[in-house]
Short mmCIF file of C-alpha atoms in Angstrom, two decimals:
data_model
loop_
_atom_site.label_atom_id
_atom_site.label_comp_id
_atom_site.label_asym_id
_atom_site.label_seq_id
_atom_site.Cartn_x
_atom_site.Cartn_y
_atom_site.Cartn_z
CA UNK A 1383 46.56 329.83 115.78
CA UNK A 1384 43.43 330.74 118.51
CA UNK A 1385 44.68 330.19 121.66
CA UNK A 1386 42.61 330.20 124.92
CA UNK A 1387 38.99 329.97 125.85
CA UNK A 1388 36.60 331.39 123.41
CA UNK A 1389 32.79 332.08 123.61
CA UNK A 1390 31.27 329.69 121.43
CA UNK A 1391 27.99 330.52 119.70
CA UNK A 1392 27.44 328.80 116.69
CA UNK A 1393 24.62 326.62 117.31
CA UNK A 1394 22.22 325.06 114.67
CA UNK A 1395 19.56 327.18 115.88
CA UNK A 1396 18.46 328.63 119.21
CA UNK A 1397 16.58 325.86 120.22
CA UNK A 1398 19.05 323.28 119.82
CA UNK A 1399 22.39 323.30 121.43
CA UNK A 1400 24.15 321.30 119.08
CA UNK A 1401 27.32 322.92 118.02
CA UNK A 1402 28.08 324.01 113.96
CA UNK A 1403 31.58 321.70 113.50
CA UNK A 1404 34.04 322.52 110.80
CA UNK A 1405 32.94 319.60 108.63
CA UNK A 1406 34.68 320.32 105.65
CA UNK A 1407 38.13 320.35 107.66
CA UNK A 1408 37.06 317.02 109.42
CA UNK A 1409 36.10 318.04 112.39
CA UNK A 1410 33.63 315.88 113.80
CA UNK A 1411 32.01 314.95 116.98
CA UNK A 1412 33.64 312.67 119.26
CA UNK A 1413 31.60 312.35 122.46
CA UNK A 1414 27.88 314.22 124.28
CA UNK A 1415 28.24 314.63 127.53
CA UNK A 1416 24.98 315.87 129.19
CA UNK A 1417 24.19 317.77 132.73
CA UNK A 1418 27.85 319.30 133.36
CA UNK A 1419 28.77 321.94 134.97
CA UNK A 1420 31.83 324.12 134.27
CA UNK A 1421 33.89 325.79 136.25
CA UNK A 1422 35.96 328.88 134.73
CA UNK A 1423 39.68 329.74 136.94
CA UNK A 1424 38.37 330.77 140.44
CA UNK A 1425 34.85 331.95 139.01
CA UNK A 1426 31.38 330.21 140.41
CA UNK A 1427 30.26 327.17 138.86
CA UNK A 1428 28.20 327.68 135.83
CA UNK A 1429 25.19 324.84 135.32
CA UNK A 1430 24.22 322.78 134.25
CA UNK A 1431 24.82 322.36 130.61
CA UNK A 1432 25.90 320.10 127.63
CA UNK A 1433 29.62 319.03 126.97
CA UNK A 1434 30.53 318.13 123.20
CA UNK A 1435 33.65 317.28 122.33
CA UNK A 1436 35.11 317.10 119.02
CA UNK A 1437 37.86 315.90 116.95
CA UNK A 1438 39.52 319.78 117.26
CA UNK A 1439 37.93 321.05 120.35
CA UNK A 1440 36.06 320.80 123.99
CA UNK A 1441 32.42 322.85 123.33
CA UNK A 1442 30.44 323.84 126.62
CA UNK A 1443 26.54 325.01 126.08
CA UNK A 1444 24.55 326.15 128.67
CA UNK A 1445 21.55 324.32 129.04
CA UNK A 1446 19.92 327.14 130.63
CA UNK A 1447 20.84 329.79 128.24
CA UNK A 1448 21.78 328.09 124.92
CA UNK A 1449 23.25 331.61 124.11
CA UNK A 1450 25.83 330.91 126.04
CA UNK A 1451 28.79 328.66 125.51
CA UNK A 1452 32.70 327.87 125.65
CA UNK A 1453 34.96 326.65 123.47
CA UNK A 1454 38.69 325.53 123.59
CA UNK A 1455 40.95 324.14 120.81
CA UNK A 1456 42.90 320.53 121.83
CA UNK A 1457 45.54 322.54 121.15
CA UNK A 1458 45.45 324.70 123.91
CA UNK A 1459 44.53 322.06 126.37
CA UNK A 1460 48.21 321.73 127.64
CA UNK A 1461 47.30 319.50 130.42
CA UNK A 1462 44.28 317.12 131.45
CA UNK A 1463 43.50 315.17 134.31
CA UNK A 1464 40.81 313.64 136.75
CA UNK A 1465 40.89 315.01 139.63
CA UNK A 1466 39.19 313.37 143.19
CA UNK A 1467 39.96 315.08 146.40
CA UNK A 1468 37.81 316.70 147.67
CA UNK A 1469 40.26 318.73 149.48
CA UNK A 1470 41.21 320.56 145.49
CA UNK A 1471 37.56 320.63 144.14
CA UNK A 1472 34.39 319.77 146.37
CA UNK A 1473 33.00 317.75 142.97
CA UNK A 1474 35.32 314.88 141.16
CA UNK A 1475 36.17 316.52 138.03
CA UNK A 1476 38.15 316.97 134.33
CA UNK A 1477 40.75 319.23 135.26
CA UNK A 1478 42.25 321.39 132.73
CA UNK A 1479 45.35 323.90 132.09
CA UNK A 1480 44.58 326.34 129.23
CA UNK A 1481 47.77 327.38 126.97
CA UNK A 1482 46.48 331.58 126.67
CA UNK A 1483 49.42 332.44 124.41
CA UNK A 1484 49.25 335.60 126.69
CA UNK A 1485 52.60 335.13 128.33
CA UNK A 1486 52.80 338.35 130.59
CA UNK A 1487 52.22 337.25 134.06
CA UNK A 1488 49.13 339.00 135.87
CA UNK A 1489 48.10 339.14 139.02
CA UNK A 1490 45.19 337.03 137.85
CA UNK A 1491 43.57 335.75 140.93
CA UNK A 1492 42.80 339.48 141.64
CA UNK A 1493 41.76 340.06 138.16
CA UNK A 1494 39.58 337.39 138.21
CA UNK A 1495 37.55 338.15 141.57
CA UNK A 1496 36.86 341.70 140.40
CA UNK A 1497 35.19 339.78 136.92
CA UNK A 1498 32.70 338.92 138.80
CA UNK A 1499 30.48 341.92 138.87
CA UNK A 1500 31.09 341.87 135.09
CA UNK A 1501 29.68 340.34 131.89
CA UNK A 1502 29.75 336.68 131.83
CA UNK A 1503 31.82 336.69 128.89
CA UNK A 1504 34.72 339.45 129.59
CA UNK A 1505 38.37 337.89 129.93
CA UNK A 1506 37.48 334.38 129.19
CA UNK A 1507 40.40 334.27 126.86
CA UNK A 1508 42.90 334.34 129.66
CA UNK A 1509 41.38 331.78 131.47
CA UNK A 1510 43.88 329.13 132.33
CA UNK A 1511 41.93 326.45 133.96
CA UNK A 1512 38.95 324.77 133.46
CA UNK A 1513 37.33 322.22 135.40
CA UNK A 1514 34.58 319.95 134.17
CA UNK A 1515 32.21 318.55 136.55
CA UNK A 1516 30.08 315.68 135.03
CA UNK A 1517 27.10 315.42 137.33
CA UNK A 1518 27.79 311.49 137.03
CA UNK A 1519 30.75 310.83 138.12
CA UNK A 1520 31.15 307.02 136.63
CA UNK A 1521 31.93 309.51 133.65
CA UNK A 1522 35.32 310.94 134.60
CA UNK A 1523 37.04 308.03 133.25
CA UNK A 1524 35.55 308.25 129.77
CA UNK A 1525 35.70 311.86 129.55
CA UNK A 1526 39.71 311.70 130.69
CA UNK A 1527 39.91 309.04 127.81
CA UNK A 1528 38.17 310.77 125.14
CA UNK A 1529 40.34 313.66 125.75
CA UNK A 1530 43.64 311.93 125.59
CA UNK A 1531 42.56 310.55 121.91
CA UNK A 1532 41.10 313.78 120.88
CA UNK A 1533 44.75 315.67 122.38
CA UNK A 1534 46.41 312.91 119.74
CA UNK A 1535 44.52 314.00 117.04
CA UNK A 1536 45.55 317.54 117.13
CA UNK A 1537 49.26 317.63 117.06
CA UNK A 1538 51.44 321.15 117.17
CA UNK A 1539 51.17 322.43 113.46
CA UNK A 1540 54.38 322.04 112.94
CA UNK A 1541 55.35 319.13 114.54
CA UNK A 1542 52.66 317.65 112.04
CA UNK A 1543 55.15 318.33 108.90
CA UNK A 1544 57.16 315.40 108.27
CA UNK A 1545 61.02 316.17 108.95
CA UNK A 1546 62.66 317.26 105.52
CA UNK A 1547 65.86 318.79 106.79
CA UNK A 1548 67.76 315.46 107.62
CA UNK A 1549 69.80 314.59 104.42
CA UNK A 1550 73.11 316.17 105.43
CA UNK A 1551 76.16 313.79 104.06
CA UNK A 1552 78.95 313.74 106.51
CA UNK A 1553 80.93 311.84 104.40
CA UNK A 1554 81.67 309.34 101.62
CA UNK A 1555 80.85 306.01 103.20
CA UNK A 1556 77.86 307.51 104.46
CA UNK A 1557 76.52 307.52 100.93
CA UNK A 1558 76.82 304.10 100.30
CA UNK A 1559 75.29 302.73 103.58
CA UNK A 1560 72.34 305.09 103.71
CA UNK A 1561 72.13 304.82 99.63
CA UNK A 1562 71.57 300.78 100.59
CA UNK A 1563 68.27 300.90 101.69
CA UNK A 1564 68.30 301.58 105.34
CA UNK A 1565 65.36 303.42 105.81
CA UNK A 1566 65.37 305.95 108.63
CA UNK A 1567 61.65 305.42 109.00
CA UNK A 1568 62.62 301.80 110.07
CA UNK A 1569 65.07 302.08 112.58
CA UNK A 1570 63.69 301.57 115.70
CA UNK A 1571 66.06 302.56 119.27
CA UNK A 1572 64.06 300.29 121.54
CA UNK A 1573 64.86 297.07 118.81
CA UNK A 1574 67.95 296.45 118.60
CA UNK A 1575 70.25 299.10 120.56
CA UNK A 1576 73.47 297.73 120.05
CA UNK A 1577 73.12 296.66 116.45
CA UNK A 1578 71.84 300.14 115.94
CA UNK A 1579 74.94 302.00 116.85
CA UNK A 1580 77.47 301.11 114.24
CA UNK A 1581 76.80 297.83 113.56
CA UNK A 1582 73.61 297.31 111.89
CA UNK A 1583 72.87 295.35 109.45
CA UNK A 1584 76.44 294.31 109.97
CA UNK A 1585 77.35 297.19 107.70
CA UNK A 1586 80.70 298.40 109.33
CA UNK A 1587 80.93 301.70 107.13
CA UNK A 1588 79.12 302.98 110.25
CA UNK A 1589 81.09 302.05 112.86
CA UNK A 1590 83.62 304.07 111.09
CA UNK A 1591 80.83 307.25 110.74
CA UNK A 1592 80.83 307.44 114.55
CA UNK A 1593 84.50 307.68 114.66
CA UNK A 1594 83.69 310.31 112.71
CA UNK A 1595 81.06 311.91 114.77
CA UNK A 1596 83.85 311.69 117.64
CA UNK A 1597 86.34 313.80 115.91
CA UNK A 1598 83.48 316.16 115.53
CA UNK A 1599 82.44 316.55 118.69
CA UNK A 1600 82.71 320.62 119.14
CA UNK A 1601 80.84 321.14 116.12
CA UNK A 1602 77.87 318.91 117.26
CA UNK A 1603 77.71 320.88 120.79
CA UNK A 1604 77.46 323.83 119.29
CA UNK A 1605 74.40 322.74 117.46
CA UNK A 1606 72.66 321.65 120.35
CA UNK A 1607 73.22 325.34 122.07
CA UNK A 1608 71.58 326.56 119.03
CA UNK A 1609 68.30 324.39 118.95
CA UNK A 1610 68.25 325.14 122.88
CA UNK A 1611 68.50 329.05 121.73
CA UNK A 1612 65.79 327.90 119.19
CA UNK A 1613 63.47 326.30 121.12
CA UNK A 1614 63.83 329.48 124.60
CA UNK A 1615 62.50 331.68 121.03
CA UNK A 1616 59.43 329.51 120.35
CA UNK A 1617 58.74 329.49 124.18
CA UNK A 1618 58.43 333.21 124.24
CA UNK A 1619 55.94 333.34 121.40
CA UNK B 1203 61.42 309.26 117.09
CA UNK B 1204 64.43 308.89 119.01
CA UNK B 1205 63.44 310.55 122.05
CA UNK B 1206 59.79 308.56 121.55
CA UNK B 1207 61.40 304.92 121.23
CA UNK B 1208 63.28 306.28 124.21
CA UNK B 1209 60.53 307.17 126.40
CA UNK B 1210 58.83 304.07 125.92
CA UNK B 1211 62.05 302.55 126.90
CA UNK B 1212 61.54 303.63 130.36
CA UNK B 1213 57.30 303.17 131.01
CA UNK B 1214 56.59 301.99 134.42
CA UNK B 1215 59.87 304.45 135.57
CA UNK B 1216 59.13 307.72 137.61
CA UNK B 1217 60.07 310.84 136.09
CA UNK B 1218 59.35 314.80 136.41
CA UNK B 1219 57.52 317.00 133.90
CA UNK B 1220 58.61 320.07 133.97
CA UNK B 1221 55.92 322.12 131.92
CA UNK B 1222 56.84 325.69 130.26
CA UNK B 1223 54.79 327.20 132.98
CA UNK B 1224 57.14 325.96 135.45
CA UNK B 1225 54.68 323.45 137.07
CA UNK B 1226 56.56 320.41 137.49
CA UNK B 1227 54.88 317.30 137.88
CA UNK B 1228 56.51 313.95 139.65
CA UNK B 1229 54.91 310.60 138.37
CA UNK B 1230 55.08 307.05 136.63
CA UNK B 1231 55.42 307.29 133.03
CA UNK B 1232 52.28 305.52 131.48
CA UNK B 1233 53.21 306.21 128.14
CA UNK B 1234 53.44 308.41 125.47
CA UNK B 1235 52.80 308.73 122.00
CA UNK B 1236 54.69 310.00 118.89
CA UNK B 1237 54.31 313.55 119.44
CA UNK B 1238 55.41 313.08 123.08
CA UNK B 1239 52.46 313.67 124.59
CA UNK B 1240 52.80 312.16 128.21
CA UNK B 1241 50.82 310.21 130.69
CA UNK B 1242 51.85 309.87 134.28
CA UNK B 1243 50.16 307.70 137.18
CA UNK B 1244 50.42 308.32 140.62
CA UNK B 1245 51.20 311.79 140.29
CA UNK B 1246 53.00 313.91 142.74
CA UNK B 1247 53.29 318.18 142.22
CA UNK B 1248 56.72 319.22 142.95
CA UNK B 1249 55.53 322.95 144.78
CA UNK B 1250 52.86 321.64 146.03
CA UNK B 1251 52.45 324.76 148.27
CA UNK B 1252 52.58 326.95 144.58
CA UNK B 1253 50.33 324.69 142.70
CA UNK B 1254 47.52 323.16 145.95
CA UNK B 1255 45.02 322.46 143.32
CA UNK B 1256 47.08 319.91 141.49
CA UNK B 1257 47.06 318.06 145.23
CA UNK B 1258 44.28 315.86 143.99
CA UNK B 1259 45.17 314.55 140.61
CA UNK B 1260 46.41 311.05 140.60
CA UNK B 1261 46.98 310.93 136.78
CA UNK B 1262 47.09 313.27 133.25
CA UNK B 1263 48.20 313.43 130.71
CA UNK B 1264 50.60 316.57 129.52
CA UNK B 1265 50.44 318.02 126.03
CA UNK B 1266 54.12 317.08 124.72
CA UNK B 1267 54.67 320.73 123.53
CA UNK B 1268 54.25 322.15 126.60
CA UNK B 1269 57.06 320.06 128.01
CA UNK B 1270 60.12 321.85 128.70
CA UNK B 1271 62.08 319.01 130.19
CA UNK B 1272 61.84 315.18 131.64
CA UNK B 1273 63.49 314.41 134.49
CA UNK B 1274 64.91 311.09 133.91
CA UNK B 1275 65.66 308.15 136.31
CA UNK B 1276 69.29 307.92 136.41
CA UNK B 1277 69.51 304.41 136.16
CA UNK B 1278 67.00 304.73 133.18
CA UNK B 1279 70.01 306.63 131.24
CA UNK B 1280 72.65 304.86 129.59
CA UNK B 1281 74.19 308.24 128.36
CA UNK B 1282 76.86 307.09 125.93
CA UNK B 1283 74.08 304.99 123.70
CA UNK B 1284 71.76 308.05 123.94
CA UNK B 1285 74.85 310.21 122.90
CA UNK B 1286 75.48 308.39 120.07
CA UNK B 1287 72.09 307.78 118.87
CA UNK B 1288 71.16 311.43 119.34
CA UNK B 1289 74.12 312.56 116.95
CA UNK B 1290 73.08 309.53 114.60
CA UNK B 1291 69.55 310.87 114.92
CA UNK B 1292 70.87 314.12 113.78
CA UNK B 1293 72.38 313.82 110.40
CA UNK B 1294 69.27 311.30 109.44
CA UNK B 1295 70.31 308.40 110.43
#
């Protein structure tokens, strides 16, 4: 998977800034935003330009220079918001954190000034905030909103895969009440909470299955240490 | 979809997002969807000192993989029914 801010050239042609999408995967164009300006970490406001956002990713083209452009995938947007106060940004604005997959911490403010002097396009990829400035402003609330649906429609990769690995049997009677039709897919927490722990469906089989679970109380703690060992792996990816 | 039927449990409650880059964010849960993606209100930065840009934002919403944990309201926990429902959760219930 790409992580991080990417230049973004593929255009239609030079004189139109409208962005190539991956059609053929779906990807298709969820809102134009003209005359905004973007603002890369603690680098100078770069305007104005276009702002198209897709189904699978936030495109920036210069209006000025429609060679240049950014691009980041939803799924490195970890974090979105509006932000107001003047006191944080002179200019309301989309804020955004960028997920770099870089996770070696840098003295990056330092970095960053010295980029300056330098080609437009060095070390955008471990940019970790963006900030969108929409020269109307009535537009922040749209923009936030479009993101939030577009952040929905591109899910972690593998939190996408339906869950497969959930038909242990722990016992016996566990056959017969799960074998009865009680659809996991149904079974809602919020519903019916009490009815839901070893009663539902008045089928009493389960009230005995969390005796069960009691008795195996170790066992079950050490499986949560594991999927906490699990998940401190995937972090460090 | 425990821990989603859960959180929707406790909209309107204040929690804190604590993100994997340790930014931790204090707010009212607005809601969140299946892949626990998260929307706070009224948002408060924990280190606000660390994090002064954040000062502004009044709402967001947070990616749900790029939660590490949720504060919860205590009162907001009954821990024996999530107990339970957590193990039941676990062997497919």
């Amino acid at each position: 998977m790409a992580f991080g801010l990417r230049i973004f050239t593929q255009r239609t042609s030079d004189t139109i800034a409208q962005p190539i999408l991956d059609a053929d995967n779906g990807e298709v164009l969820m809102h134009t935003q003209p005359s905004v300006s973007i603002v890369l970490g603690n680098r100078s406001p770069e305007s104005p330009g276009t702002l198209y956002i897709s189904s699978k990713q936030v495109i920036w083209v210069s209006d000025v220079d429609r060679s240049k452009g950014y691009a980041v995938d939803f799924v490195s947007i970890s974090l979105h918001a509006v932000s107001r106060d003047p006191e944080a940004y002179p200019s309301p604005c989309i804020y955004t954190q960028i997920e770099t997959g870089d996770d070696e911490e840098e003295d990056e403010d330092e970095d960053e000034e010295q980029q300056e002097i330098m080609d437009w396009s060095s070390g955008i990829s471990k940019i970790k905030e963006m900030r969108l400035v929409p020269s109307d402003p009535s537009q922040l609330e749209t923009l936030f909103e479009v993101f939030c649906e577009c952040a929905e429609l591109n899910p972690e990769p593998m939190l996408g895969e339906p869950e497969e690995e959930h038909n242990w049997i722990f016992s016996a009677d566990q056959l017969n009440s799960e074998a009865l039709g009680e659809d996991a897919s149904n079974w809602t927490f919020s519903e019916n909470l009490i009815d839901s722990i070893g009663h539902t469906n008045g089928d009493n089989d389960l009230a005995h299955n969390v005796l069960q679970l009691h008795i195996n109380d170790q066992c079950f703690e050490d499986a949560e240490e594991m999927d906490q060992e699990h998940d401190k792996n995937n972090s460090h990816q | 979809m425990l821990f989603f039927s859960y959180f929707k449990e406790i909209v309107g409650r204040e929690v804190v997002v604590e993100l994997k880059n340790d930014l931790a964010i204090r707010g009212t849960l607005r809601s969140v969807d299946q892949y626990l993606n998260i929307k706070l209100e009224n948002t408060r930065v924990v280190d606000q000192e660390k994090y002064p840009h954040m000062l502004s934002v009044r709402n967001c919403f947070i990616r749900g993989s790029v939660v590490r944990y949720v504060q919860l309201p205590p009162d907001g926990v009954d821990v024996e029914l999530l107990h339970d429902a957590t193990r039941r959760e676990a062997r497919g219930g």
